CSV table of C-alpha atoms and ligand atoms in Angstrom, one decimal:
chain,number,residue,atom,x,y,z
A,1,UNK,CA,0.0,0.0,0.0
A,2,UNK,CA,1.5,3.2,-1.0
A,3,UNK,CA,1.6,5.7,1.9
A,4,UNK,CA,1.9,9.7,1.9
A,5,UNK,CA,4.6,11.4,3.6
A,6,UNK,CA,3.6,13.3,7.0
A,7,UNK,CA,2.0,16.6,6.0
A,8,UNK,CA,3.5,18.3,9.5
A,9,UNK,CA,3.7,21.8,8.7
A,10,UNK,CA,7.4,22.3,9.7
A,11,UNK,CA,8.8,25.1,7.8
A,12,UNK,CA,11.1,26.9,10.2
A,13,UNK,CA,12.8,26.8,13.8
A,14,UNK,CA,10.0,29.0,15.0
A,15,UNK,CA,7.4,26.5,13.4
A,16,UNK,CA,9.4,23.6,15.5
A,17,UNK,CA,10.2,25.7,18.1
A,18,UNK,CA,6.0,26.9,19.1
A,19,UNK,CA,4.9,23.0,18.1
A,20,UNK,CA,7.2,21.5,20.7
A,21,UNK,CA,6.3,24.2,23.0
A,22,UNK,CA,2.7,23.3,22.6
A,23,UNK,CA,3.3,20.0,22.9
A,24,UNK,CA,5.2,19.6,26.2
A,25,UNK,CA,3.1,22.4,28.1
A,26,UNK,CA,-0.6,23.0,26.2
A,27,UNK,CA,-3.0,23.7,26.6
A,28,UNK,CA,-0.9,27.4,26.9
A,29,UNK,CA,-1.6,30.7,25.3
A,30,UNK,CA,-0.4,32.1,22.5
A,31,UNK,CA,1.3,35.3,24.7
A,32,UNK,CA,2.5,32.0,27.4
A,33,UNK,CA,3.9,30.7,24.1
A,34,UNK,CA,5.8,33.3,23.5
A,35,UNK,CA,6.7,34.2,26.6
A,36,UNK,CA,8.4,30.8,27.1
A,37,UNK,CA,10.1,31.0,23.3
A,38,UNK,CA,11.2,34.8,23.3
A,39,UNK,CA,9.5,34.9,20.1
A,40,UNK,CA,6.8,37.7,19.6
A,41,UNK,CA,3.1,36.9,19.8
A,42,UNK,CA,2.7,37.8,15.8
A,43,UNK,CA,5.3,34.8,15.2
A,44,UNK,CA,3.4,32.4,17.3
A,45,UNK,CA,-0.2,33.3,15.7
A,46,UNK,CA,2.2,32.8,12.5
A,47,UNK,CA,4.0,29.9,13.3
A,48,UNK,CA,1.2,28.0,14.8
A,49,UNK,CA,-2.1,28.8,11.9
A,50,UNK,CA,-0.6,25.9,9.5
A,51,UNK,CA,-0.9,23.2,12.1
A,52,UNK,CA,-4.4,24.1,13.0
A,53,UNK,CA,-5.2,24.0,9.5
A,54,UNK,CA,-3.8,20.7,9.4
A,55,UNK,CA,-5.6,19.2,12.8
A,56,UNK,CA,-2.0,19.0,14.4
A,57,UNK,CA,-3.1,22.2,17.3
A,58,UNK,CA,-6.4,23.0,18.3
A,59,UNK,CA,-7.9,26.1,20.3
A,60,UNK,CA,-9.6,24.6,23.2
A,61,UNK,CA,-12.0,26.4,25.3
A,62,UNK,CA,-10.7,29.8,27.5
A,63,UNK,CA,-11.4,30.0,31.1
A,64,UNK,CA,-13.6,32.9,32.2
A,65,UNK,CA,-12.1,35.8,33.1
A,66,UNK,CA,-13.1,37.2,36.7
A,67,UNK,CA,-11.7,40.4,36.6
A,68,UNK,CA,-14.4,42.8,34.4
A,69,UNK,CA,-12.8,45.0,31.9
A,70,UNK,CA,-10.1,42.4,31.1
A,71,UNK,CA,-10.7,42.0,27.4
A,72,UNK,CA,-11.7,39.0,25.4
A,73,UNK,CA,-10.3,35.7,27.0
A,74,UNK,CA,-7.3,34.2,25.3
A,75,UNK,CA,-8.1,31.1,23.8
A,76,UNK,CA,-5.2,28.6,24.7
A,77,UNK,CA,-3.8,26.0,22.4
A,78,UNK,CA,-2.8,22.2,22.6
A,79,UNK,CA,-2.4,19.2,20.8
A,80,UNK,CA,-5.0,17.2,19.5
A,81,UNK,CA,-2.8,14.1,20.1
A,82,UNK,CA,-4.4,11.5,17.8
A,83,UNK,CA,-3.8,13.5,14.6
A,84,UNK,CA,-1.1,11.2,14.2
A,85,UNK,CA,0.5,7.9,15.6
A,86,UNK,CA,4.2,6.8,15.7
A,87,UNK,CA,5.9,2.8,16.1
A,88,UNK,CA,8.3,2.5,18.5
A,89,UNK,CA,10.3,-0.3,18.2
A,90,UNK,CA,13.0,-1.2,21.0
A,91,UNK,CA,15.2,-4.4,19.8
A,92,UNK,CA,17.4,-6.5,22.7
A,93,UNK,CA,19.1,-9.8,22.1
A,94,UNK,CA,16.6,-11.7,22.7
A,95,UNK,CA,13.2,-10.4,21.4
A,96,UNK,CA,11.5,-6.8,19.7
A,97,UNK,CA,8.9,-4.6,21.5
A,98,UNK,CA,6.7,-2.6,19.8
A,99,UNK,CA,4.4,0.2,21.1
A,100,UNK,CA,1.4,2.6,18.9
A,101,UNK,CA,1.6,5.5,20.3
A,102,UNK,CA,0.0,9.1,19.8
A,103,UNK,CA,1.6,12.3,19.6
A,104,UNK,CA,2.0,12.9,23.5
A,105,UNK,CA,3.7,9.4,23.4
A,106,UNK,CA,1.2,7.8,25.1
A,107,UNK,CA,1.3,4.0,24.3
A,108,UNK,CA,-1.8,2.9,22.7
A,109,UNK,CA,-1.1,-0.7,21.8
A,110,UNK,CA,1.9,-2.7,22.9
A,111,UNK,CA,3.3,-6.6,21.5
A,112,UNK,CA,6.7,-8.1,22.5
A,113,UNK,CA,7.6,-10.9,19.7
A,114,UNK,CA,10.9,-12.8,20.3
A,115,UNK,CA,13.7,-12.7,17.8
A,116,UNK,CA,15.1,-15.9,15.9
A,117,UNK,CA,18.1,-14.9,15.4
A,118,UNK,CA,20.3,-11.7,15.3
A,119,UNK,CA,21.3,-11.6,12.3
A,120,UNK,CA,20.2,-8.7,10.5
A,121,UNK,CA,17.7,-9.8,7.4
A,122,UNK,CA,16.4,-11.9,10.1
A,123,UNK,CA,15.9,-9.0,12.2
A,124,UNK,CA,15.1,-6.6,9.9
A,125,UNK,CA,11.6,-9.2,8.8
A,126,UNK,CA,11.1,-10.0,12.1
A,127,UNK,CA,10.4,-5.6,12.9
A,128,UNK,CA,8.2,-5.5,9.7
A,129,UNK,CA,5.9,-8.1,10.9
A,130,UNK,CA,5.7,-6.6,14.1
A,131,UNK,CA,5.0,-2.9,12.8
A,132,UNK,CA,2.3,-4.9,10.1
A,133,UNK,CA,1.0,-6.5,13.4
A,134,UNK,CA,1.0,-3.2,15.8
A,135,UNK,CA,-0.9,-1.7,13.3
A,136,UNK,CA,-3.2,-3.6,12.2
A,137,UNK,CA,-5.1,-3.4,15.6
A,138,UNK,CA,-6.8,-0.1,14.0
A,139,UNK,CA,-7.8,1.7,10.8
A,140,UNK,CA,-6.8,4.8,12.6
A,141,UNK,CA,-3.1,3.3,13.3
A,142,UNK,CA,-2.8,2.5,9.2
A,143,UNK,CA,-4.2,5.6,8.1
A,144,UNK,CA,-2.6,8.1,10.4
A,145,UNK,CA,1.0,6.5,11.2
A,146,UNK,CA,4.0,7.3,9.4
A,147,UNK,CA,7.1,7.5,10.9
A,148,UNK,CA,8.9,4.9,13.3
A,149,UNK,CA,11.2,5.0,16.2
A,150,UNK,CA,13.9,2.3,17.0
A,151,UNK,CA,16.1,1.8,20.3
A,152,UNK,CA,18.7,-0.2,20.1
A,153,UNK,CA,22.1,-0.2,23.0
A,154,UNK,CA,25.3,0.2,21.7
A,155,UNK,CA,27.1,2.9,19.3
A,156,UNK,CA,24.3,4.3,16.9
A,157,UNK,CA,24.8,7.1,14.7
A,158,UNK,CA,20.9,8.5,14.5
A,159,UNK,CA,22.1,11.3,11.9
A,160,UNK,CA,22.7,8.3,9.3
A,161,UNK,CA,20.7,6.3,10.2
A,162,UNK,CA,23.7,3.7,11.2
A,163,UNK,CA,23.8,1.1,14.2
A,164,UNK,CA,28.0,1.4,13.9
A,165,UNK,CA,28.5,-1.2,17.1
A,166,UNK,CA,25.7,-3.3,18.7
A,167,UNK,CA,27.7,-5.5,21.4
A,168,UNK,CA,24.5,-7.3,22.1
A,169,UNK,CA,23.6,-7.8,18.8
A,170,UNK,CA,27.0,-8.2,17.1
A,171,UNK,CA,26.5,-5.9,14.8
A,172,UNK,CA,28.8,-3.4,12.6
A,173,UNK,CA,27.6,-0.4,10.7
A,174,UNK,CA,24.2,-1.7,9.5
A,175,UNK,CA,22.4,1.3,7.6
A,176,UNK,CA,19.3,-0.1,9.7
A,177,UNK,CA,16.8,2.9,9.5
A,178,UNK,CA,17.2,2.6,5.5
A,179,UNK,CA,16.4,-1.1,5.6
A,180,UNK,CA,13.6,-0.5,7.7
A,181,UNK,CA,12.2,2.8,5.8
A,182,UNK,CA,12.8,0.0,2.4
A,183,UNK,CA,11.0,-2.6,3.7
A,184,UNK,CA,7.9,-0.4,5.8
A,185,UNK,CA,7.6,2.6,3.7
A,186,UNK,CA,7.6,4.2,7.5
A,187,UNK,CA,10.0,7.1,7.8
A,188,UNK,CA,12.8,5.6,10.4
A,189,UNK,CA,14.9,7.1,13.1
A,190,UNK,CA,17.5,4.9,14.7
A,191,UNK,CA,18.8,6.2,18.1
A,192,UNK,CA,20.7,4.7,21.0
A,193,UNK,CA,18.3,3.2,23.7
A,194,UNK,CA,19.3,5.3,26.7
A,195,UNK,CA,19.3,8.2,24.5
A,196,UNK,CA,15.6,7.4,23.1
A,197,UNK,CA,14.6,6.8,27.0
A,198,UNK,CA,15.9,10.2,27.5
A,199,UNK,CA,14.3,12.1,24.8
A,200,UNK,CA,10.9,10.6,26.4
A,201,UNK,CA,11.8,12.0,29.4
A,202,UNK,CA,12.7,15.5,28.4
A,203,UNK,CA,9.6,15.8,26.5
A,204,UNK,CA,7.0,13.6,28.2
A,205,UNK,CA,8.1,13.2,31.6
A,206,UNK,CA,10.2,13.9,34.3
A,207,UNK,CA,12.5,16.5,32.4
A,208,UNK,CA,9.6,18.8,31.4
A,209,UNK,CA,10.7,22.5,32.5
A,210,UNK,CA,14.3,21.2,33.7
A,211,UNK,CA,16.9,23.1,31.8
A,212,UNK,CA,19.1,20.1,32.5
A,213,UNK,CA,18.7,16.9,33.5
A,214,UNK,CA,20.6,12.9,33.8
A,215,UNK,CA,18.2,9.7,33.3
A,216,UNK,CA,20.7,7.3,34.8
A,217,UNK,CA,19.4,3.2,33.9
A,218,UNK,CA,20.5,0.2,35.9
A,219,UNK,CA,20.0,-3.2,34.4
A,220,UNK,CA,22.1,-5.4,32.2
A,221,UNK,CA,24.0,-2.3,31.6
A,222,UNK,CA,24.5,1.6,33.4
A,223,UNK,CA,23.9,4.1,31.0
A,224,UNK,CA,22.9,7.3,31.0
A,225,UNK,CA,21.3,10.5,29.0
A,226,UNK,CA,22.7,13.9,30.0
A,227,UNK,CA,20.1,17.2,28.9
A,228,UNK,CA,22.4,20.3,29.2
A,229,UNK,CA,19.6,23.7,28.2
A,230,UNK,CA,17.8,21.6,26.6
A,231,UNK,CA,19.2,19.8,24.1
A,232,UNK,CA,20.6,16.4,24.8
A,233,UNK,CA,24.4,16.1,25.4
A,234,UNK,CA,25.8,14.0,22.6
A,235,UNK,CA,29.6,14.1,23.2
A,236,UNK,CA,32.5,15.4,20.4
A,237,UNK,CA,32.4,11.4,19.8
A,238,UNK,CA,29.2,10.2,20.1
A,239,UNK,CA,29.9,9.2,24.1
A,240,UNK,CA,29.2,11.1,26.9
A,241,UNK,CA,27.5,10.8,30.3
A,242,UNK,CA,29.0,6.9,30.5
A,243,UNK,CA,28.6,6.7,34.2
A,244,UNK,CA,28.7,2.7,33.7
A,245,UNK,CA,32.6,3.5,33.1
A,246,UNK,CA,33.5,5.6,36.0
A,247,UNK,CA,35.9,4.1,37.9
A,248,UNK,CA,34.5,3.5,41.7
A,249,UNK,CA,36.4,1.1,43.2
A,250,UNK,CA,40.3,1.0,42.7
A,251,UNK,CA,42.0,-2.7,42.2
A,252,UNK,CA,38.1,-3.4,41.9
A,253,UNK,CA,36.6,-6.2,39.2
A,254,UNK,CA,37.5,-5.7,35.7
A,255,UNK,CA,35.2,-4.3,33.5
A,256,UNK,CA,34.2,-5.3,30.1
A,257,UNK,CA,35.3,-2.3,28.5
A,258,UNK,CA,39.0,-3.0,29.1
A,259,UNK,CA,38.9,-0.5,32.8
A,260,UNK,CA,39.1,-1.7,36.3
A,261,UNK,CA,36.6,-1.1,38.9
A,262,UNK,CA,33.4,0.8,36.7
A,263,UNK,CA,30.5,1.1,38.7
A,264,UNK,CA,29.0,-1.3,35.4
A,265,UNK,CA,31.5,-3.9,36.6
A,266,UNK,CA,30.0,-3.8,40.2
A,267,UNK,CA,26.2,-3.2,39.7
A,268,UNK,CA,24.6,-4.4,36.2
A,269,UNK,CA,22.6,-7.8,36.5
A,270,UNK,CA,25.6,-9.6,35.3
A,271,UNK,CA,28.0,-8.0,38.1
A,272,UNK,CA,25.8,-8.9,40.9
A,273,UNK,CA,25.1,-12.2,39.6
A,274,UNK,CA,28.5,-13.3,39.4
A,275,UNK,CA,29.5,-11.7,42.7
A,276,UNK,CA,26.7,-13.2,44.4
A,277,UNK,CA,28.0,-17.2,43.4
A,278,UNK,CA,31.5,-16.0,44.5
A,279,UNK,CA,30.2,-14.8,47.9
A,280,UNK,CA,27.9,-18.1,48.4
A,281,UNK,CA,30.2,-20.5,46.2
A,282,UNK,CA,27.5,-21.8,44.1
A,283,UNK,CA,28.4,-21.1,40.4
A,284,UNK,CA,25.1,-22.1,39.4
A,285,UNK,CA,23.2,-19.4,41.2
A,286,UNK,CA,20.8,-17.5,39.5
A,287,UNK,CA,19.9,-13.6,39.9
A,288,UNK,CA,16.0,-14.6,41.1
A,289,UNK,CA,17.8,-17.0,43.7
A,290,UNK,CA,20.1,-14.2,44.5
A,291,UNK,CA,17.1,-12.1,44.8
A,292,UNK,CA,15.6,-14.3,47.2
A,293,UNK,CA,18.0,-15.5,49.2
A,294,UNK,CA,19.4,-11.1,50.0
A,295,UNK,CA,15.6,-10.7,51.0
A,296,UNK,CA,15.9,-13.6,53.4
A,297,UNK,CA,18.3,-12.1,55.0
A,298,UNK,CA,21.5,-14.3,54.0
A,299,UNK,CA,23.9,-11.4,54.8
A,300,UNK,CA,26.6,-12.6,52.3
A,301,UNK,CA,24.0,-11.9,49.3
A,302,UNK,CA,22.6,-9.0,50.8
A,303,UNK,CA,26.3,-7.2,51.1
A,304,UNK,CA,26.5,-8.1,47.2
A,305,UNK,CA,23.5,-5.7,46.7
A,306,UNK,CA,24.5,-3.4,48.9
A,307,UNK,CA,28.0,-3.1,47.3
A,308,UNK,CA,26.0,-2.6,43.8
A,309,UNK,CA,23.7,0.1,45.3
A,310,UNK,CA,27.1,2.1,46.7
A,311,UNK,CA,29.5,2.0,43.7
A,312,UNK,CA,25.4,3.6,41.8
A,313,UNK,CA,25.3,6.1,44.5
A,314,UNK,CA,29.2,6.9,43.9
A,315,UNK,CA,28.7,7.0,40.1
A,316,UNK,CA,25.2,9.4,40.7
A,317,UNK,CA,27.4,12.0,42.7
A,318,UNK,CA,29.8,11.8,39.8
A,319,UNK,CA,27.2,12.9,37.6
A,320,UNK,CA,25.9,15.9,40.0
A,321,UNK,CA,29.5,17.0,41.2
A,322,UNK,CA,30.8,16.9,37.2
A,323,UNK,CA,27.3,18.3,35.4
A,324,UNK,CA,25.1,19.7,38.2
A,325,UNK,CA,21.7,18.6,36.8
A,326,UNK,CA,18.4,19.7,38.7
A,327,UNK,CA,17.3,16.3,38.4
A,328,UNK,CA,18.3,12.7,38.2
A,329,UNK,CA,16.1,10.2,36.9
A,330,UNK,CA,17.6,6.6,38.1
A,331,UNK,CA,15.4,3.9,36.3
A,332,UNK,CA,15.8,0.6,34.5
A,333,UNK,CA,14.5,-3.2,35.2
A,334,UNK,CA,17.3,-3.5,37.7
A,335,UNK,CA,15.3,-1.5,40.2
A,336,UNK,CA,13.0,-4.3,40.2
A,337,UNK,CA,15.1,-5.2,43.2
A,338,UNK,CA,15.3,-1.8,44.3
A,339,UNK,CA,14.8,-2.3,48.2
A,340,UNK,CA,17.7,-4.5,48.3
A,341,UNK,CA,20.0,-1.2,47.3
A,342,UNK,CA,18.0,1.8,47.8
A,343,UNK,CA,19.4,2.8,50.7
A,344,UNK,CA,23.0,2.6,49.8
A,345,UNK,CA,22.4,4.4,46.8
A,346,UNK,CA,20.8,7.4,48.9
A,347,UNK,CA,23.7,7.1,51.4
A,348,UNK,CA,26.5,6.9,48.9
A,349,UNK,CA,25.0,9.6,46.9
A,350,UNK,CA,24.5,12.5,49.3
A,351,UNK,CA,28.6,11.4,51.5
A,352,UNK,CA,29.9,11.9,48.1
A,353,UNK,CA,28.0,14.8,46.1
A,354,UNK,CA,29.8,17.7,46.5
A,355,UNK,CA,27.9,20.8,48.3
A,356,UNK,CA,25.0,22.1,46.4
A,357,UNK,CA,25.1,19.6,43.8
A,358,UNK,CA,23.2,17.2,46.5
A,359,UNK,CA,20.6,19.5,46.1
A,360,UNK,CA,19.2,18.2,42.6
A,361,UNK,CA,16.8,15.4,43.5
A,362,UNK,CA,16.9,11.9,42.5
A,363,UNK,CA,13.7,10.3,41.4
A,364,UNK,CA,14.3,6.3,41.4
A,365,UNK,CA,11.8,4.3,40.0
A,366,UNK,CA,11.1,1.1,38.0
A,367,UNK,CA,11.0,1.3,34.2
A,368,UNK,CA,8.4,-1.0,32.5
A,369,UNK,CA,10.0,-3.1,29.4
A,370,UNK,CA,7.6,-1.0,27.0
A,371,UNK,CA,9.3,2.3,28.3
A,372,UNK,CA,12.3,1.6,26.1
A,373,UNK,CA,9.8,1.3,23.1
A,374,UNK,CA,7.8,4.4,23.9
A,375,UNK,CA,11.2,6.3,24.1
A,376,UNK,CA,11.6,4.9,20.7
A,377,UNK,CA,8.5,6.8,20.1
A,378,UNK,CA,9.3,9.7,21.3
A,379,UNK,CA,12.2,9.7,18.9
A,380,UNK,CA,10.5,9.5,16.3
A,381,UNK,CA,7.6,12.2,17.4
A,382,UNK,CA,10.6,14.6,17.6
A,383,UNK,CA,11.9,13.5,14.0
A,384,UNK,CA,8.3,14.7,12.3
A,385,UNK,CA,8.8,17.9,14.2
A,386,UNK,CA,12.2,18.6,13.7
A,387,UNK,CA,13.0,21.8,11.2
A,388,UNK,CA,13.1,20.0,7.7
A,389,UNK,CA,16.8,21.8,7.6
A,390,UNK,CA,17.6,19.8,10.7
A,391,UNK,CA,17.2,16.1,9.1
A,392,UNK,CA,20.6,15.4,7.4
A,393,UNK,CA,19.5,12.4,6.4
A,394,UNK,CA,17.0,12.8,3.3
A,395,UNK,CA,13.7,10.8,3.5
A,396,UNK,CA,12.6,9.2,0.8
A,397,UNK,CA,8.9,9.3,0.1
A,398,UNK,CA,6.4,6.8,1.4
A,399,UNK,CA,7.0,3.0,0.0
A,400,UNK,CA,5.1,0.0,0.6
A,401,UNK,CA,3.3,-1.6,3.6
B,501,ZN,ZN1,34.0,-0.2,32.2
């Protein structure tokens, strides 16, 4: 089925500028708009006409005004969120899960498929069925979805489109978002999982009004996304924020990454795992045993967790002493187990954070598995409304679905 590109009405920075504006704050007023943007209230009422012509923005009712003799009430603008839907796709070793969601990111229909193998054609059919599959739950998803977001961990180069390392995957510089935009006629963005989580954040949750912000994740890997005024950090080399590779504990275990002692060495799954069969002796010991045995009380596990929780706490103060965020977001499925380390994390985090940098507040919470696909999403929301001048990669025109 041939498919029409996006008609977003993105014609300038002022035109992305008011839309994302709208987006993350609406309903909000024209004069709030500007007020927030700097630019003048002609510009908005310019900037912002073409997307209520195209159903994007809508005037929603204005509050009465109580004080008489204040002029006619401003009519505020928002989003009328299902004007369009995105895929978000977020691929691990082991299996793909998708999300539908609408404009505000919020996850309409969600389906986890496991993968066959890794290799990329394999892959690459494996995301097509699912996208076929996500939207064929509704007429609305197929007529009014065109672009998709995928996460993936490792070295990802969204600007081409290129996964250039995939560790888990065992992958090199695959042009994946061309393959994908080939085979789905959906217009692709690749980005970097913690990145894509990140992006969600900023626009959709916890970063909304912070000038700067860290979402720090804990799981089979530490990462993290650094905001600095709003844009995300992206580093001269493509890495930055890597708090997984700060070193925390000297002569400590080695590290994948060829370092000694990285707080990723010490607290991902795998760390604790194969500390935990050390400490008991039992190389067969799984992480749920693990689990169970720390929350019995079997102090030898529990000191495991409580090491993993200090050498996250150390690498959190990093982060605030080096960057001085207002917030941190600490998420990720390790916090599944989050009362076995909670409290070292809090204790290690404000002994080591440096004066006023304690102040920024850490929000710890669990992170669903459909998250990661959502902040695929959210990628791809922000693709549609970037400046047209922004997108260095061109899209092609819709293909086949
Ligand atoms: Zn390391």
């Amino acid at each position: 089925m041939a498919r029409n590109r996006p008609r977003a009405p993105i014609t300038s920075p002022a035109a992305a500028t008011v839309f994302s504006t709208v987006l993350t704050r609406g309903p909000v007023t024209r004069v709030d708009v500007a007020r927030r943007t700097g630019l003048s209230s002609a510009a908005v009422t310019k900037a912002a006409r073409p997307f209520i012509e195209a159903g994007y923005m809508a005037e929603v009712a204005a509050e009465e005004r109580t004080v008489p003799g204040a002029g006619r009430p401003a009519s505020p603008l928002d989003i009328r969120a299902e004007r369009e839907f995105f895929v978000g796709v977020k691929i691990t070793g082991d299996d793909l899960i998708g999300v539908v969601t609408d404009l505000r990111a919020q996850v309409h229909n969600a389906q986890r498929h496991p993968l066959q193998s890794r290799a990329v054609d394999s892959v690459v059919a494996a995301i097509v069925n699912l996208v076929r599959a996500l939207l064929a739950e509704s007429q609305e998803f197929l007529e009014r979805a065109h672009c998709l977001g995928v996460a993936v961990s490792g070295d990802v180069d969204r600007a081409s489109g290129q996964v250039r390392y995939s560790p888990f995957l065992g992958w090199h510089d695959v042009p994946l978002a061309e393959l994908l935009e080939e085979a789905t006629g959906l217009m692709t963005t690749v980005e970097n999982d913690v990145k894509a989580l990140t992006i969600a954040e900023q626009w959709f949750g916890e970063g909304i009004g912070a000038s700067s912000f860290a979402l720090v994740t804990v799981g089979a890997g530490i990462g993290c996304g650094l905001v600095a005024n709003g844009a995300l950090v992206t580093g001269a080399f493509g890495v930055a924020g890597e708090i997984g590779h700060v070193p925390v504990a000297d002569g400590g275990p080695p590290c994948h990454c060829g370092g000694v002692g990285c707080v990723e060495a010490i607290a991902s799954t795998h760390a604790i795992v194969a500390q935990a069969r050390l400490a008991v002796g039992e190389p067969e010991l799984s992480m749920d045993q693990a689990v169970a045995r720390a929350r019995s009380g079997e102090e030898t596990v529990r000191r495991v967790f409580a090491q993993a929780g200090h050498a996250i706490g150390l690498g959190l103060a990093a982060v605030a002493n080096l960057f001085g965020p207002e917030r941190i977001v600490v998420s990720g499925e390790g916090l599944a187990v989050y009362d076995l380390f909670d409290q070292q994390i809090q204790e290690s985090f404000a002994r080591q954070a440096f004066g006023s940098a304690a102040r920024c507040g850490l929000a710890i919470r669990a992170l669903p598995f459909e998250e990661w696909a959502r902040g695929a999403a959210a990628v791809a929301v922000q693709t549609m409304f970037a400046p047209e001048s922004t997108r260095s990669r061109q899209h092609a025109g819709h293909l086949n679905t």
